[in-house]
PDB file of C-alpha atoms in Angstrom:
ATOM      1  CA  UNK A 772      98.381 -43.927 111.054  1.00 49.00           C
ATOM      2  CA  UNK A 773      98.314 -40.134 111.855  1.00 54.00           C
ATOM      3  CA  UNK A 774     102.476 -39.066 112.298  1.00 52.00           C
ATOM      4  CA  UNK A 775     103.147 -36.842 115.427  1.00 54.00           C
ATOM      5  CA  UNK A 776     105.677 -34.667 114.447  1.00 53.00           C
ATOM      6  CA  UNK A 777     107.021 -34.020 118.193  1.00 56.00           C
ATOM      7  CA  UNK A 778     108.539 -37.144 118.573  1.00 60.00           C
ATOM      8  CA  UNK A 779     110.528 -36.942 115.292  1.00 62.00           C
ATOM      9  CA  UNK A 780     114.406 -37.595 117.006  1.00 65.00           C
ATOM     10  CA  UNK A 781     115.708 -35.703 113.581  1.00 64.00           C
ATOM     11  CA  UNK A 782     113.819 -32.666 114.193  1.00 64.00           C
ATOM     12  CA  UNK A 783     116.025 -31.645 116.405  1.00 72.00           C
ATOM     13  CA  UNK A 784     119.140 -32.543 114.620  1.00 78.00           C
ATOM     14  CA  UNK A 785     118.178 -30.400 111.822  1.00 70.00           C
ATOM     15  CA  UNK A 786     117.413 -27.469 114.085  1.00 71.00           C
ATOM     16  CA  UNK A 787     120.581 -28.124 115.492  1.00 77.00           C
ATOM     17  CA  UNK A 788     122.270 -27.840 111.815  1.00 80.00           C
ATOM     18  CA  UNK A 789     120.726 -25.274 110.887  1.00 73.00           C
ATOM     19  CA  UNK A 790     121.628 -22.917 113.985  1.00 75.00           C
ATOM     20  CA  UNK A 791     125.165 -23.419 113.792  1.00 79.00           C
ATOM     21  CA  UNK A 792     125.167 -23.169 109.956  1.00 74.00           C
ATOM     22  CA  UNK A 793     123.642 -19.791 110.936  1.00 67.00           C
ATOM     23  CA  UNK A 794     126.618 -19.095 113.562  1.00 70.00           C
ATOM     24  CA  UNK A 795     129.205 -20.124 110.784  1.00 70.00           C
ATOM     25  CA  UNK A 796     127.974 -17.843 107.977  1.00 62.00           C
ATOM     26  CA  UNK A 797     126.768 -15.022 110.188  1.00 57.00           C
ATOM     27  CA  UNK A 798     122.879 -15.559 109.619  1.00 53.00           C
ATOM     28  CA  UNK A 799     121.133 -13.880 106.312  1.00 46.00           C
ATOM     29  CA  UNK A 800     123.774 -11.832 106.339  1.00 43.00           C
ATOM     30  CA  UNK A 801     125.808 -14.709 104.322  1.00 41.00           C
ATOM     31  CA  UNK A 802     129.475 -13.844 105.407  1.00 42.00           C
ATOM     32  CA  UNK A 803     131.029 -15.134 108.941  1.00 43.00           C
ATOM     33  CA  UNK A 804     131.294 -12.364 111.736  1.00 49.00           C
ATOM     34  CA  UNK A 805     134.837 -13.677 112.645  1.00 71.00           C
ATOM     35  CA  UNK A 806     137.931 -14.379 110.219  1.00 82.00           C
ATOM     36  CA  UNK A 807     139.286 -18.042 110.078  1.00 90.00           C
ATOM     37  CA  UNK A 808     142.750 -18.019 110.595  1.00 93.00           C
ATOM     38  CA  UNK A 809     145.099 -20.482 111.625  1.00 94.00           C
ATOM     39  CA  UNK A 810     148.583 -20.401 112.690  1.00 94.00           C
ATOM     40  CA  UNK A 811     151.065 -23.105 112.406  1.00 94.00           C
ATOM     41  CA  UNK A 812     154.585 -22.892 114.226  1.00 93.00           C
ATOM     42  CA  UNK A 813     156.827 -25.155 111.847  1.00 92.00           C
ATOM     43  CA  UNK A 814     160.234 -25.403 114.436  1.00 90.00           C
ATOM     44  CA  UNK A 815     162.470 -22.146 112.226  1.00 93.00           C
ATOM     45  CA  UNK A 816     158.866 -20.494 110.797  1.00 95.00           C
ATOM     46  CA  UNK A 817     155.596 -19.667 111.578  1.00 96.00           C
ATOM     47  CA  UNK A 818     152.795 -19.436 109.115  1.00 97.00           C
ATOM     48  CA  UNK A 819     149.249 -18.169 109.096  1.00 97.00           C
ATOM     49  CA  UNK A 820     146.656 -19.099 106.743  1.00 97.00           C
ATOM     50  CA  UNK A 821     144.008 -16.219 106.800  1.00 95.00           C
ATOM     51  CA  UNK A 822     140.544 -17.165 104.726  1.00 94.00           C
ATOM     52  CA  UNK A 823     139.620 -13.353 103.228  1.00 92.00           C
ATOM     53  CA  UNK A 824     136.431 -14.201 100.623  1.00 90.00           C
ATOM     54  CA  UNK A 825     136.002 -11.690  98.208  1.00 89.00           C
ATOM     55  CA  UNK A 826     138.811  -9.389  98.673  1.00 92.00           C
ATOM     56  CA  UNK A 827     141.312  -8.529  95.821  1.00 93.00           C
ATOM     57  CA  UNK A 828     145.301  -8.752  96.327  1.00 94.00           C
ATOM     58  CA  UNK A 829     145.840  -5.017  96.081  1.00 94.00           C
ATOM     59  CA  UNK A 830     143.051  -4.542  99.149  1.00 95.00           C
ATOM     60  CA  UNK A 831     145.509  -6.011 101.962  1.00 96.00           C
ATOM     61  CA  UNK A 832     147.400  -4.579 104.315  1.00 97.00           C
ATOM     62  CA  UNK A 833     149.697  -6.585 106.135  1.00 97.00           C
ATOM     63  CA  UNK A 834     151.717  -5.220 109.342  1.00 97.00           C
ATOM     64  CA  UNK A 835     153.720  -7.119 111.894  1.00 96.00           C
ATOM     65  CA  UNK A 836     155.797  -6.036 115.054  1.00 94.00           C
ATOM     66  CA  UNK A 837     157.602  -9.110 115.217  1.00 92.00           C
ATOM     67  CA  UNK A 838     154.599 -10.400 117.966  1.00 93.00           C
ATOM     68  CA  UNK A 839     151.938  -8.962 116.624  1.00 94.00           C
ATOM     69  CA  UNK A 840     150.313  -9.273 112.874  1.00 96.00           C
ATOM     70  CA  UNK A 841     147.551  -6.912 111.524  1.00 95.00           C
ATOM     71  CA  UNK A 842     145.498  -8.283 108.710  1.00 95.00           C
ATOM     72  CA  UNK A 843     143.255  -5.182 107.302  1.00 94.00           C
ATOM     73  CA  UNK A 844     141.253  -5.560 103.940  1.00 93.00           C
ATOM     74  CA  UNK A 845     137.909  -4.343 102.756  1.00 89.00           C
ATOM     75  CA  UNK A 846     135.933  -6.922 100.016  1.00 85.00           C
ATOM     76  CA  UNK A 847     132.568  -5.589  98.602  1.00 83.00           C
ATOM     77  CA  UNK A 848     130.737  -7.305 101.415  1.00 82.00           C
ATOM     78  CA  UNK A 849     133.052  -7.246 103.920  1.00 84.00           C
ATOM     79  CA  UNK A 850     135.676  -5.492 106.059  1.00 88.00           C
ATOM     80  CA  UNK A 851     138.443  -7.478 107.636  1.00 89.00           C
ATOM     81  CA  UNK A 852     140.668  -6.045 110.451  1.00 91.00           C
ATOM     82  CA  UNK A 853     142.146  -8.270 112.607  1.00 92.00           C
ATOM     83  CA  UNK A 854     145.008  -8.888 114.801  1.00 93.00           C
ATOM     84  CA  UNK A 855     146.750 -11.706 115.828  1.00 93.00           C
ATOM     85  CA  UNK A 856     149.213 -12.069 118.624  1.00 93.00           C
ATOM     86  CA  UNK A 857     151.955 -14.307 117.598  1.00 94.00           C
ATOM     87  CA  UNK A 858     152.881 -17.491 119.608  1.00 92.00           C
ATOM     88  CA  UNK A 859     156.503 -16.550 118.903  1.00 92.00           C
ATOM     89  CA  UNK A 860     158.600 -13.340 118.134  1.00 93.00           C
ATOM     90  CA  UNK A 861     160.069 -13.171 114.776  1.00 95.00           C
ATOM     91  CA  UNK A 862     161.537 -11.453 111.999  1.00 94.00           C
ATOM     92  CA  UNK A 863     159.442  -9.017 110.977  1.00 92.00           C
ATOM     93  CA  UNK A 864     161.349  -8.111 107.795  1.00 94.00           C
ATOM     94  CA  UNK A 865     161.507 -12.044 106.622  1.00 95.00           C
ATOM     95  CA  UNK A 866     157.743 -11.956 106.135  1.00 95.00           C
ATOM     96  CA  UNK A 867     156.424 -13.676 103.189  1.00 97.00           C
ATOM     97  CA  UNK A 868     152.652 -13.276 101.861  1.00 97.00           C
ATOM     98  CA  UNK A 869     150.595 -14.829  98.953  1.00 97.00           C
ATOM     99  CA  UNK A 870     147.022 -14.904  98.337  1.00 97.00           C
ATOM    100  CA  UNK A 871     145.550 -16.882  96.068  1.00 96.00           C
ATOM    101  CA  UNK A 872     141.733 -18.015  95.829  1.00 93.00           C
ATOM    102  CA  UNK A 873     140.475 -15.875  98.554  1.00 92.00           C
ATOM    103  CA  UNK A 874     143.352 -17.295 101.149  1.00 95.00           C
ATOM    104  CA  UNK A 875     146.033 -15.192 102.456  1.00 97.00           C
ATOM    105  CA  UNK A 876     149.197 -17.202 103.583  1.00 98.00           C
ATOM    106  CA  UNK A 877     152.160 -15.422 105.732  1.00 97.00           C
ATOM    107  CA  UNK A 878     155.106 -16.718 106.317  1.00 97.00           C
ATOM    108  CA  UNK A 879     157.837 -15.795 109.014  1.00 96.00           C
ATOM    109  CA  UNK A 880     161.166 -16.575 110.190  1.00 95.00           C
ATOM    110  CA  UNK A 881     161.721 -16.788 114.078  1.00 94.00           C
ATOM    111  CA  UNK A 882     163.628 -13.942 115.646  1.00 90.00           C
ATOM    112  CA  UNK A 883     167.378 -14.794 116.942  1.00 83.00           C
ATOM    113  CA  UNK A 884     167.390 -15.644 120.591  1.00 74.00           C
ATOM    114  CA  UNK A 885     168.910 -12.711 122.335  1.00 68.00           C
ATOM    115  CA  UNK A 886     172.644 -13.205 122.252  1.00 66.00           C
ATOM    116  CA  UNK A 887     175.113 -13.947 125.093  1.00 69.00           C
ATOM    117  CA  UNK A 888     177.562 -10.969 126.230  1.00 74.00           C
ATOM    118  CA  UNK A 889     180.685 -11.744 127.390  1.00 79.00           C
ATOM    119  CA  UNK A 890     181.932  -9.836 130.042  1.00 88.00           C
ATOM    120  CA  UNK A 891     186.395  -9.502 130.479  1.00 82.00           C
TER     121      UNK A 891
END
């Protein structure tokens, strides 16, 4: 029995694989093109868990606004520099970082509402 390989139904699903496998690392190249990053808003804090592969702890720079935070770092294969527009203002100056194992986590207090005047 002679096997036409045109009708194989998994040929596809491996192309398929390997295409976005190729999105996901950025081809050859074998680092993404975009940084992962997610941000989670936890009710009094907001924290963002930045993936930065092969970059050393003395290679970030972290800078915030209070609504905007720029993540800049440069690995031996790769240069980060992104910035993320915060869901919520906050306290610039209550920022916490650590990085550990190639992921950088930042942690923020909320910013006071704006406060009621009275007027006499």
């Amino acid at each position: 029995m002679v096997r036409d390989d045109r009708d194989d139904p998994f040929d596809n699903i491996f192309d398929e694989i390997e295409r976005m496998m190729n999105d996901m690392t950025g081809g050859d190249a074998g680092f993404a093109s975009e940084t992962h990053i997610d941000v989670y808003d936890e009710g009094a804090t907001l924290r963002l868990v930045a993936d930065l592969p092969g970059v050393d702890k003395d290679a970030i720079d972290l800078k915030c606004d209070g609504e905007t935070l720029t993540i800049s770092a440069a690995g031996d294969r790769r240069e980060y520099d992104e910035r993320i527009r915060l869901p919520a203002r906050v306290d610039e100056h209550s920022a916490s970082a650590t990085f550990n194992n190639g992921v950088l986590q930042v942690t923020f207090d909320r910013a006071e509402d704006s406060a009621a005047i009275d007027v006499e």
